[in-house]
């Protein structure tokens, strides 16, 4: 089962190159071009263009067996990088703050490892997905025929996880990532002089009340045993310090580990806005973006992932995998794939790095080979499991 390992220095250099040249969702043209060219050099025939910049390649053993899909995301975030590494982002206001550069390189490494040591049967689809960060790129790929073009039995995803020891693998059966709604709220009142608030309808105080009251949606209206959160991330109003503005704009996200709780939060936020509008004589509009579903790992796929992690631990003499990691309230559009096909989403420890979406975050290059080995072992594990069935 030992593959011809891809050159570690090459993969590290490639990861750092991608970090230096990050691209936002659905703009990953350079990244997709590099991915496709690397796949061609390995002997694959990449399919390009799904969801604009998506790339898919298939390893076909020519023997009947399971078809599995291994997925990596490629897009960066609209964040100004503060890290000082030589490979820091050169794109103004854009950086790989979530490790998608590392995910891409680990899957490319796996494509190389499996090309040199393929599983005994079945197919492996390598999916390089755009638009994970708020763009629902997974759903768009599905809508454009991903599973029709590449019939699949199981889907697997992998994400780096700061705070988890470097290289430690983790997974759990059932919900592992929250579902999430994004929202934009616009409050329209009436502007006035700051010294004469009674002549206006102040949207700032209404917005402040909204931020506070919305926390009660979790504290008093949802089951406390089901994790949930309401987060306001944008509050934009006013142009100077002596004028009460006419408008305020707020934006944020609702997260929960159960679909019904997400619905309760959404309906509750709408009712709260309606009530505040009536009480304060302002107009409030609420726009909800398409939600990401709860990412739910299927039992059989999770078992296969766990077995691959245990083999990896023995091979690498590394930390024991956590096979029941606590779920996270972060959201992930891989959940769309798991609505269509059974599969498992797993974590790989990034060590004591800065947190995801932080301006000084960086992917830990020391774990690249661990991710490559995990994908390689998992592909063989799925084929072996089918042969034993």
mmCIF file of C-alpha atoms in Angstrom, residues 5-375:
data_model
loop_
_atom_site.group_PDB
_atom_site.id
_atom_site.type_symbol
_atom_site.label_atom_id
_atom_site.label_comp_id
_atom_site.label_asym_id
_atom_site.label_seq_id
_atom_site.Cartn_x
_atom_site.Cartn_y
_atom_site.Cartn_z
ATOM 1 C CA UNK A 5 5.519 9.592 -2.411
ATOM 2 C CA UNK A 6 5.238 12.930 -4.210
ATOM 3 C CA UNK A 7 8.213 15.141 -3.555
ATOM 4 C CA UNK A 8 7.569 16.947 -0.264
ATOM 5 C CA UNK A 9 9.603 19.981 -1.298
ATOM 6 C CA UNK A 10 7.573 20.292 -4.516
ATOM 7 C CA UNK A 11 4.243 20.106 -2.688
ATOM 8 C CA UNK A 12 5.374 22.651 -0.102
ATOM 9 C CA UNK A 13 6.579 25.029 -2.805
ATOM 10 C CA UNK A 14 3.305 24.627 -4.674
ATOM 11 C CA UNK A 15 1.267 25.275 -1.537
ATOM 12 C CA UNK A 16 3.215 28.447 -0.846
ATOM 13 C CA UNK A 17 2.830 29.585 -4.439
ATOM 14 C CA UNK A 18 -0.955 29.189 -4.151
ATOM 15 C CA UNK A 19 -0.862 31.087 -0.870
ATOM 16 C CA UNK A 20 1.037 33.935 -2.521
ATOM 17 C CA UNK A 21 -1.537 34.141 -5.327
ATOM 18 C CA UNK A 22 -4.969 33.638 -3.684
ATOM 19 C CA UNK A 23 -8.187 33.992 -5.637
ATOM 20 C CA UNK A 24 -11.721 34.666 -4.440
ATOM 21 C CA UNK A 25 -14.683 32.380 -5.049
ATOM 22 C CA UNK A 26 -15.327 31.599 -8.717
ATOM 23 C CA UNK A 27 -12.239 33.616 -9.680
ATOM 24 C CA UNK A 28 -9.813 30.710 -9.135
ATOM 25 C CA UNK A 29 -8.621 30.710 -12.744
ATOM 26 C CA UNK A 30 -4.901 30.588 -12.008
ATOM 27 C CA UNK A 31 -5.380 27.953 -9.319
ATOM 28 C CA UNK A 32 -7.594 25.805 -11.544
ATOM 29 C CA UNK A 33 -5.088 26.085 -14.403
ATOM 30 C CA UNK A 34 -2.250 24.902 -12.153
ATOM 31 C CA UNK A 35 -4.372 22.028 -10.852
ATOM 32 C CA UNK A 36 -5.397 20.911 -14.337
ATOM 33 C CA UNK A 37 -1.838 21.100 -15.671
ATOM 34 C CA UNK A 38 -0.480 19.088 -12.752
ATOM 35 C CA UNK A 39 -3.161 16.445 -13.276
ATOM 36 C CA UNK A 40 -2.290 16.198 -16.973
ATOM 37 C CA UNK A 41 1.363 15.637 -16.124
ATOM 38 C CA UNK A 42 0.242 12.749 -13.939
ATOM 39 C CA UNK A 43 -1.631 11.179 -16.848
ATOM 40 C CA UNK A 44 -5.156 12.281 -15.971
ATOM 41 C CA UNK A 45 -7.627 13.956 -18.321
ATOM 42 C CA UNK A 46 -9.131 16.738 -16.199
ATOM 43 C CA UNK A 47 -12.665 17.971 -16.786
ATOM 44 C CA UNK A 48 -12.835 21.733 -16.323
ATOM 45 C CA UNK A 49 -15.542 24.365 -16.088
ATOM 46 C CA UNK A 50 -18.057 23.027 -13.571
ATOM 47 C CA UNK A 51 -19.151 25.959 -11.400
ATOM 48 C CA UNK A 52 -16.940 28.150 -13.631
ATOM 49 C CA UNK A 53 -13.531 27.095 -12.304
ATOM 50 C CA UNK A 54 -14.027 23.578 -10.923
ATOM 51 C CA UNK A 55 -11.667 20.770 -11.950
ATOM 52 C CA UNK A 56 -12.422 17.031 -11.781
ATOM 53 C CA UNK A 57 -10.183 14.107 -12.725
ATOM 54 C CA UNK A 58 -10.813 10.365 -12.486
ATOM 55 C CA UNK A 59 -8.583 7.397 -11.777
ATOM 56 C CA UNK A 60 -10.288 4.379 -13.316
ATOM 57 C CA UNK A 61 -8.783 1.015 -12.413
ATOM 58 C CA UNK A 62 -10.850 -0.724 -15.119
ATOM 59 C CA UNK A 63 -12.126 -3.220 -12.556
ATOM 60 C CA UNK A 64 -15.595 -3.187 -10.982
ATOM 61 C CA UNK A 65 -15.644 -1.615 -7.549
ATOM 62 C CA UNK A 66 -16.791 1.411 -5.603
ATOM 63 C CA UNK A 67 -16.503 4.903 -7.030
ATOM 64 C CA UNK A 68 -15.402 7.411 -4.423
ATOM 65 C CA UNK A 69 -15.093 11.182 -4.621
ATOM 66 C CA UNK A 70 -12.304 13.055 -2.821
ATOM 67 C CA UNK A 71 -12.905 16.783 -2.608
ATOM 68 C CA UNK A 72 -10.726 19.837 -1.938
ATOM 69 C CA UNK A 73 -11.783 23.497 -2.013
ATOM 70 C CA UNK A 74 -9.693 26.128 -3.795
ATOM 71 C CA UNK A 75 -11.004 29.619 -2.983
ATOM 72 C CA UNK A 76 -9.555 32.286 -0.694
ATOM 73 C CA UNK A 77 -11.185 34.941 1.493
ATOM 74 C CA UNK A 78 -11.539 38.747 1.248
ATOM 75 C CA UNK A 79 -9.121 39.381 4.130
ATOM 76 C CA UNK A 80 -5.973 41.523 4.240
ATOM 77 C CA UNK A 81 -3.117 39.266 5.298
ATOM 78 C CA UNK A 82 -0.975 40.432 8.222
ATOM 79 C CA UNK A 83 1.413 37.464 8.241
ATOM 80 C CA UNK A 84 5.010 38.201 7.303
ATOM 81 C CA UNK A 85 6.035 34.916 5.664
ATOM 82 C CA UNK A 86 7.935 35.221 2.372
ATOM 83 C CA UNK A 87 4.962 33.537 0.703
ATOM 84 C CA UNK A 88 2.385 35.982 2.117
ATOM 85 C CA UNK A 89 -0.417 37.054 -0.213
ATOM 86 C CA UNK A 90 0.420 39.509 -2.968
ATOM 87 C CA UNK A 91 -3.262 40.089 -3.753
ATOM 88 C CA UNK A 92 -4.577 43.205 -2.057
ATOM 89 C CA UNK A 93 -7.276 42.283 0.448
ATOM 90 C CA UNK A 94 -7.314 38.564 -0.458
ATOM 91 C CA UNK A 95 -5.681 35.683 1.400
ATOM 92 C CA UNK A 96 -5.876 31.961 2.044
ATOM 93 C CA UNK A 97 -7.127 32.335 5.602
ATOM 94 C CA UNK A 98 -8.825 28.935 5.704
ATOM 95 C CA UNK A 99 -6.154 26.600 4.336
ATOM 96 C CA UNK A 100 -7.738 25.834 0.985
ATOM 97 C CA UNK A 101 -4.281 26.155 -0.554
ATOM 98 C CA UNK A 102 -3.204 23.240 1.648
ATOM 99 C CA UNK A 103 -6.333 21.242 0.848
ATOM 100 C CA UNK A 104 -5.695 21.644 -2.874
ATOM 101 C CA UNK A 105 -2.085 20.530 -2.620
ATOM 102 C CA UNK A 106 -2.882 17.522 -0.413
ATOM 103 C CA UNK A 107 -5.378 16.273 -2.991
ATOM 104 C CA UNK A 108 -2.925 16.849 -5.837
ATOM 105 C CA UNK A 109 -0.401 14.837 -3.849
ATOM 106 C CA UNK A 110 -2.974 12.090 -3.417
ATOM 107 C CA UNK A 111 -3.650 12.085 -7.156
ATOM 108 C CA UNK A 112 0.075 11.481 -7.690
ATOM 109 C CA UNK A 113 0.269 8.776 -5.007
ATOM 110 C CA UNK A 114 -2.739 6.915 -6.381
ATOM 111 C CA UNK A 115 -1.480 7.201 -9.952
ATOM 112 C CA UNK A 116 1.630 5.295 -8.870
ATOM 113 C CA UNK A 117 -0.249 2.890 -6.575
ATOM 114 C CA UNK A 118 -3.927 2.698 -7.544
ATOM 115 C CA UNK A 119 -6.535 0.795 -5.539
ATOM 116 C CA UNK A 120 -7.252 -2.738 -6.753
ATOM 117 C CA UNK A 121 -10.688 -1.877 -8.128
ATOM 118 C CA UNK A 122 -13.188 0.907 -8.663
ATOM 119 C CA UNK A 123 -12.742 4.575 -9.435
ATOM 120 C CA UNK A 124 -11.443 7.636 -7.611
ATOM 121 C CA UNK A 125 -12.755 11.073 -8.591
ATOM 122 C CA UNK A 126 -10.596 14.015 -7.540
ATOM 123 C CA UNK A 127 -12.762 17.132 -7.188
ATOM 124 C CA UNK A 128 -11.204 20.580 -6.890
ATOM 125 C CA UNK A 129 -14.126 22.805 -5.983
ATOM 126 C CA UNK A 130 -14.498 26.586 -6.256
ATOM 127 C CA UNK A 131 -16.654 28.891 -4.193
ATOM 128 C CA UNK A 132 -16.832 27.155 -0.815
ATOM 129 C CA UNK A 133 -16.606 30.458 1.066
ATOM 130 C CA UNK A 134 -20.198 31.607 0.819
ATOM 131 C CA UNK A 135 -20.683 30.698 -2.833
ATOM 132 C CA UNK A 136 -22.212 27.216 -2.411
ATOM 133 C CA UNK A 137 -19.821 25.982 -5.082
ATOM 134 C CA UNK A 138 -20.572 22.363 -4.191
ATOM 135 C CA UNK A 139 -24.263 22.839 -4.941
ATOM 136 C CA UNK A 140 -23.482 24.584 -8.220
ATOM 137 C CA UNK A 141 -21.233 21.697 -9.292
ATOM 138 C CA UNK A 142 -24.044 19.292 -8.411
ATOM 139 C CA UNK A 143 -26.590 21.375 -10.320
ATOM 140 C CA UNK A 144 -24.295 21.362 -13.358
ATOM 141 C CA UNK A 145 -24.087 17.566 -13.356
ATOM 142 C CA UNK A 146 -21.245 16.540 -11.037
ATOM 143 C CA UNK A 147 -22.800 13.247 -9.967
ATOM 144 C CA UNK A 148 -24.202 12.489 -13.421
ATOM 145 C CA UNK A 149 -20.843 13.005 -15.075
ATOM 146 C CA UNK A 150 -18.984 11.243 -12.273
ATOM 147 C CA UNK A 151 -21.228 8.587 -10.679
ATOM 148 C CA UNK A 152 -20.177 8.173 -7.076
ATOM 149 C CA UNK A 153 -20.857 5.824 -4.183
ATOM 150 C CA UNK A 154 -19.127 7.767 -1.399
ATOM 151 C CA UNK A 155 -17.892 11.350 -0.954
ATOM 152 C CA UNK A 156 -15.076 12.373 1.369
ATOM 153 C CA UNK A 157 -13.803 15.786 2.435
ATOM 154 C CA UNK A 158 -10.878 16.952 4.579
ATOM 155 C CA UNK A 159 -10.254 20.251 6.375
ATOM 156 C CA UNK A 160 -7.315 21.478 8.445
ATOM 157 C CA UNK A 161 -8.176 22.280 12.057
ATOM 158 C CA UNK A 162 -6.128 24.706 14.178
ATOM 159 C CA UNK A 163 -5.831 23.664 17.812
ATOM 160 C CA UNK A 164 -5.854 19.972 16.930
ATOM 161 C CA UNK A 165 -2.303 18.574 17.263
ATOM 162 C CA UNK A 166 -0.431 18.820 13.979
ATOM 163 C CA UNK A 167 -1.199 15.796 11.830
ATOM 164 C CA UNK A 168 -3.814 14.305 14.137
ATOM 165 C CA UNK A 169 -6.830 13.047 12.219
ATOM 166 C CA UNK A 170 -10.388 13.349 13.487
ATOM 167 C CA UNK A 171 -13.906 12.451 12.415
ATOM 168 C CA UNK A 172 -17.305 11.649 13.886
ATOM 169 C CA UNK A 173 -20.501 10.012 12.750
ATOM 170 C CA UNK A 174 -23.554 12.244 12.435
ATOM 171 C CA UNK A 175 -23.517 16.067 12.380
ATOM 172 C CA UNK A 176 -19.975 17.434 12.285
ATOM 173 C CA UNK A 177 -20.499 20.971 10.891
ATOM 174 C CA UNK A 178 -23.441 23.294 11.376
ATOM 175 C CA UNK A 179 -25.939 24.467 8.850
ATOM 176 C CA UNK A 180 -25.946 28.206 8.334
ATOM 177 C CA UNK A 181 -28.080 31.042 7.002
ATOM 178 C CA UNK A 182 -26.451 34.361 6.049
ATOM 179 C CA UNK A 183 -28.541 37.477 6.371
ATOM 180 C CA UNK A 184 -28.482 41.171 5.457
ATOM 181 C CA UNK A 185 -30.731 43.586 7.348
ATOM 182 C CA UNK A 186 -31.395 47.165 6.273
ATOM 183 C CA UNK A 187 -33.014 49.595 8.692
ATOM 184 C CA UNK A 188 -34.441 52.781 7.199
ATOM 185 C CA UNK A 189 -35.399 55.542 9.608
ATOM 186 C CA UNK A 190 -35.211 59.307 9.329
ATOM 187 C CA UNK A 191 -32.013 61.284 9.628
ATOM 188 C CA UNK A 192 -31.687 64.233 12.001
ATOM 189 C CA UNK A 193 -29.218 66.395 13.885
ATOM 190 C CA UNK A 194 -27.554 64.501 16.700
ATOM 191 C CA UNK A 195 -28.799 67.155 19.143
ATOM 192 C CA UNK A 196 -32.405 66.667 17.992
ATOM 193 C CA UNK A 197 -33.017 62.913 17.925
ATOM 194 C CA UNK A 198 -36.734 63.414 18.547
ATOM 195 C CA UNK A 199 -37.064 64.867 15.045
ATOM 196 C CA UNK A 200 -35.748 61.696 13.432
ATOM 197 C CA UNK A 201 -36.053 57.927 13.612
ATOM 198 C CA UNK A 202 -32.642 56.666 14.644
ATOM 199 C CA UNK A 203 -31.740 53.360 12.890
ATOM 200 C CA UNK A 204 -28.582 52.948 14.991
ATOM 201 C CA UNK A 205 -30.392 52.508 18.309
ATOM 202 C CA UNK A 206 -32.867 50.162 16.642
ATOM 203 C CA UNK A 207 -29.969 48.166 15.207
ATOM 204 C CA UNK A 208 -28.286 48.016 18.608
ATOM 205 C CA UNK A 209 -31.518 46.710 20.130
ATOM 206 C CA UNK A 210 -31.761 44.135 17.350
ATOM 207 C CA UNK A 211 -28.244 42.821 18.012
ATOM 208 C CA UNK A 212 -29.042 42.406 21.710
ATOM 209 C CA UNK A 213 -32.525 40.966 21.324
ATOM 210 C CA UNK A 214 -31.413 38.465 18.677
ATOM 211 C CA UNK A 215 -29.242 36.697 21.251
ATOM 212 C CA UNK A 216 -32.425 35.669 23.041
ATOM 213 C CA UNK A 217 -33.392 33.618 20.000
ATOM 214 C CA UNK A 218 -30.740 31.134 21.098
ATOM 215 C CA UNK A 219 -30.925 31.699 24.845
ATOM 216 C CA UNK A 220 -34.700 31.392 25.175
ATOM 217 C CA UNK A 221 -36.275 30.058 21.977
ATOM 218 C CA UNK A 222 -34.219 27.017 20.971
ATOM 219 C CA UNK A 223 -33.398 23.709 22.639
ATOM 220 C CA UNK A 224 -30.284 24.342 24.803
ATOM 221 C CA UNK A 225 -29.057 20.817 24.035
ATOM 222 C CA UNK A 226 -28.722 21.661 20.315
ATOM 223 C CA UNK A 227 -25.795 24.016 19.650
ATOM 224 C CA UNK A 228 -26.770 27.229 17.867
ATOM 225 C CA UNK A 229 -25.465 30.768 17.461
ATOM 226 C CA UNK A 230 -26.570 34.148 16.091
ATOM 227 C CA UNK A 231 -23.654 36.351 15.042
ATOM 228 C CA UNK A 232 -23.800 39.910 13.698
ATOM 229 C CA UNK A 233 -20.588 40.588 11.785
ATOM 230 C CA UNK A 234 -21.332 43.910 10.039
ATOM 231 C CA UNK A 235 -22.952 47.046 11.488
ATOM 232 C CA UNK A 236 -22.576 49.948 9.085
ATOM 233 C CA UNK A 237 -24.216 53.350 9.562
ATOM 234 C CA UNK A 238 -23.486 57.050 9.443
ATOM 235 C CA UNK A 239 -20.904 59.343 7.901
ATOM 236 C CA UNK A 240 -20.048 61.793 10.692
ATOM 237 C CA UNK A 241 -20.323 62.233 14.457
ATOM 238 C CA UNK A 242 -23.083 64.844 14.673
ATOM 239 C CA UNK A 243 -25.733 63.456 12.331
ATOM 240 C CA UNK A 244 -28.068 60.595 13.060
ATOM 241 C CA UNK A 245 -28.143 58.612 9.810
ATOM 242 C CA UNK A 246 -31.167 57.626 7.827
ATOM 243 C CA UNK A 247 -30.059 54.050 7.255
ATOM 244 C CA UNK A 248 -28.146 51.242 8.960
ATOM 245 C CA UNK A 249 -26.997 47.962 7.474
ATOM 246 C CA UNK A 250 -26.324 44.825 9.491
ATOM 247 C CA UNK A 251 -25.189 41.402 8.296
ATOM 248 C CA UNK A 252 -24.305 38.134 9.907
ATOM 249 C CA UNK A 253 -25.088 34.472 10.187
ATOM 250 C CA UNK A 254 -27.331 31.967 11.930
ATOM 251 C CA UNK A 255 -25.810 28.562 12.744
ATOM 252 C CA UNK A 256 -27.187 25.341 14.243
ATOM 253 C CA UNK A 257 -26.559 21.598 14.218
ATOM 254 C CA UNK A 258 -30.198 20.758 13.473
ATOM 255 C CA UNK A 259 -32.224 21.921 10.445
ATOM 256 C CA UNK A 260 -35.356 22.614 12.504
ATOM 257 C CA UNK A 261 -33.412 24.909 14.835
ATOM 258 C CA UNK A 262 -32.081 26.820 11.829
ATOM 259 C CA UNK A 263 -35.662 27.347 10.732
ATOM 260 C CA UNK A 264 -36.633 28.573 14.202
ATOM 261 C CA UNK A 265 -33.770 31.072 14.203
ATOM 262 C CA UNK A 266 -34.660 32.367 10.752
ATOM 263 C CA UNK A 267 -38.345 32.798 11.552
ATOM 264 C CA UNK A 268 -37.521 34.337 14.925
ATOM 265 C CA UNK A 269 -35.146 36.903 13.427
ATOM 266 C CA UNK A 270 -37.776 37.920 10.883
ATOM 267 C CA UNK A 271 -40.435 38.320 13.591
ATOM 268 C CA UNK A 272 -38.023 40.317 15.739
ATOM 269 C CA UNK A 273 -37.298 42.703 12.875
ATOM 270 C CA UNK A 274 -41.011 43.085 12.146
ATOM 271 C CA UNK A 275 -41.709 43.883 15.800
ATOM 272 C CA UNK A 276 -38.895 46.417 16.136
ATOM 273 C CA UNK A 277 -39.986 48.134 12.939
ATOM 274 C CA UNK A 278 -43.494 48.560 14.289
ATOM 275 C CA UNK A 279 -42.357 49.613 17.757
ATOM 276 C CA UNK A 280 -39.901 52.273 16.560
ATOM 277 C CA UNK A 281 -41.534 53.550 13.394
ATOM 278 C CA UNK A 282 -38.787 52.461 11.008
ATOM 279 C CA UNK A 283 -38.694 50.146 7.997
ATOM 280 C CA UNK A 284 -36.661 46.939 8.284
ATOM 281 C CA UNK A 285 -35.972 44.591 5.384
ATOM 282 C CA UNK A 286 -34.359 41.194 5.871
ATOM 283 C CA UNK A 287 -32.709 39.197 3.092
ATOM 284 C CA UNK A 288 -31.630 35.615 3.775
ATOM 285 C CA UNK A 289 -29.074 33.940 1.524
ATOM 286 C CA UNK A 290 -29.375 30.282 0.537
ATOM 287 C CA UNK A 291 -28.396 28.288 3.612
ATOM 288 C CA UNK A 292 -25.611 25.748 3.879
ATOM 289 C CA UNK A 293 -27.036 22.473 5.180
ATOM 290 C CA UNK A 294 -25.856 20.661 8.279
ATOM 291 C CA UNK A 295 -22.871 18.474 7.296
ATOM 292 C CA UNK A 296 -23.886 14.983 8.390
ATOM 293 C CA UNK A 297 -21.431 12.076 8.190
ATOM 294 C CA UNK A 298 -22.866 8.692 7.246
ATOM 295 C CA UNK A 299 -21.996 5.747 9.523
ATOM 296 C CA UNK A 300 -20.369 3.370 7.005
ATOM 297 C CA UNK A 301 -18.294 6.099 5.371
ATOM 298 C CA UNK A 302 -17.242 7.395 8.787
ATOM 299 C CA UNK A 303 -16.162 3.888 9.758
ATOM 300 C CA UNK A 304 -14.028 3.627 6.608
ATOM 301 C CA UNK A 305 -12.481 7.024 7.309
ATOM 302 C CA UNK A 306 -11.733 5.989 10.898
ATOM 303 C CA UNK A 307 -10.079 2.752 9.783
ATOM 304 C CA UNK A 308 -7.919 4.688 7.320
ATOM 305 C CA UNK A 309 -6.906 7.036 10.136
ATOM 306 C CA UNK A 310 -5.915 4.130 12.352
ATOM 307 C CA UNK A 311 -3.755 2.624 9.594
ATOM 308 C CA UNK A 312 -2.219 6.050 9.052
ATOM 309 C CA UNK A 313 -1.463 6.365 12.769
ATOM 310 C CA UNK A 314 0.373 3.037 12.737
ATOM 311 C CA UNK A 315 2.299 3.906 9.566
ATOM 312 C CA UNK A 316 3.340 7.364 10.753
ATOM 313 C CA UNK A 317 3.640 6.605 14.491
ATOM 314 C CA UNK A 318 1.622 9.755 15.022
ATOM 315 C CA UNK A 319 -1.100 10.830 17.435
ATOM 316 C CA UNK A 320 -4.117 8.566 17.754
ATOM 317 C CA UNK A 321 -7.102 9.786 15.729
ATOM 318 C CA UNK A 322 -10.097 11.279 17.479
ATOM 319 C CA UNK A 323 -13.023 9.232 16.170
ATOM 320 C CA UNK A 324 -15.647 11.282 18.002
ATOM 321 C CA UNK A 325 -14.486 14.865 17.625
ATOM 322 C CA UNK A 326 -16.888 17.502 18.900
ATOM 323 C CA UNK A 327 -18.950 19.076 16.105
ATOM 324 C CA UNK A 328 -18.319 22.662 15.057
ATOM 325 C CA UNK A 329 -20.735 25.520 14.424
ATOM 326 C CA UNK A 330 -18.718 26.499 11.361
ATOM 327 C CA UNK A 331 -20.543 25.730 8.106
ATOM 328 C CA UNK A 332 -19.290 23.850 5.072
ATOM 329 C CA UNK A 333 -20.865 23.423 1.642
ATOM 330 C CA UNK A 334 -19.623 19.831 1.502
ATOM 331 C CA UNK A 335 -22.928 19.271 3.298
ATOM 332 C CA UNK A 336 -24.646 19.646 -0.096
ATOM 333 C CA UNK A 337 -22.696 16.635 -1.376
ATOM 334 C CA UNK A 338 -23.622 14.624 1.691
ATOM 335 C CA UNK A 339 -27.286 15.364 1.032
ATOM 336 C CA UNK A 340 -26.861 13.527 -2.269
ATOM 337 C CA UNK A 341 -24.390 10.776 -1.392
ATOM 338 C CA UNK A 342 -23.183 9.026 1.776
ATOM 339 C CA UNK A 343 -19.782 10.165 2.912
ATOM 340 C CA UNK A 344 -17.639 11.606 5.657
ATOM 341 C CA UNK A 345 -16.023 14.960 6.350
ATOM 342 C CA UNK A 346 -12.846 14.772 8.430
ATOM 343 C CA UNK A 347 -10.289 17.036 10.099
ATOM 344 C CA UNK A 348 -6.490 17.135 10.064
ATOM 345 C CA UNK A 349 -4.738 18.987 12.874
ATOM 346 C CA UNK A 350 -2.968 22.208 11.934
ATOM 347 C CA UNK A 351 -1.285 22.497 15.340
ATOM 348 C CA UNK A 352 -1.218 25.649 17.460
ATOM 349 C CA UNK A 353 -1.646 27.998 14.528
ATOM 350 C CA UNK A 354 -3.796 31.090 14.314
ATOM 351 C CA UNK A 355 -7.456 30.327 13.918
ATOM 352 C CA UNK A 356 -9.291 29.918 10.633
ATOM 353 C CA UNK A 357 -10.272 33.193 8.958
ATOM 354 C CA UNK A 358 -7.652 35.103 10.965
ATOM 355 C CA UNK A 359 -5.490 37.615 9.052
ATOM 356 C CA UNK A 360 -2.309 35.966 10.343
ATOM 357 C CA UNK A 361 -3.385 32.350 9.706
ATOM 358 C CA UNK A 362 -1.187 30.011 7.644
ATOM 359 C CA UNK A 363 -1.472 26.360 6.674
ATOM 360 C CA UNK A 364 1.014 24.013 8.351
ATOM 361 C CA UNK A 365 3.168 22.539 5.570
ATOM 362 C CA UNK A 366 4.385 19.760 7.871
ATOM 363 C CA UNK A 367 0.990 18.032 7.615
ATOM 364 C CA UNK A 368 0.801 17.913 3.814
ATOM 365 C CA UNK A 369 2.230 14.411 3.614
ATOM 366 C CA UNK A 370 -0.195 13.229 6.317
ATOM 367 C CA UNK A 371 -3.155 14.395 4.249
ATOM 368 C CA UNK A 372 -1.731 12.768 1.126
ATOM 369 C CA UNK A 373 -1.300 9.467 2.966
ATOM 370 C CA UNK A 374 -4.802 9.656 4.422
ATOM 371 C CA UNK A 375 -6.367 10.058 0.980
#
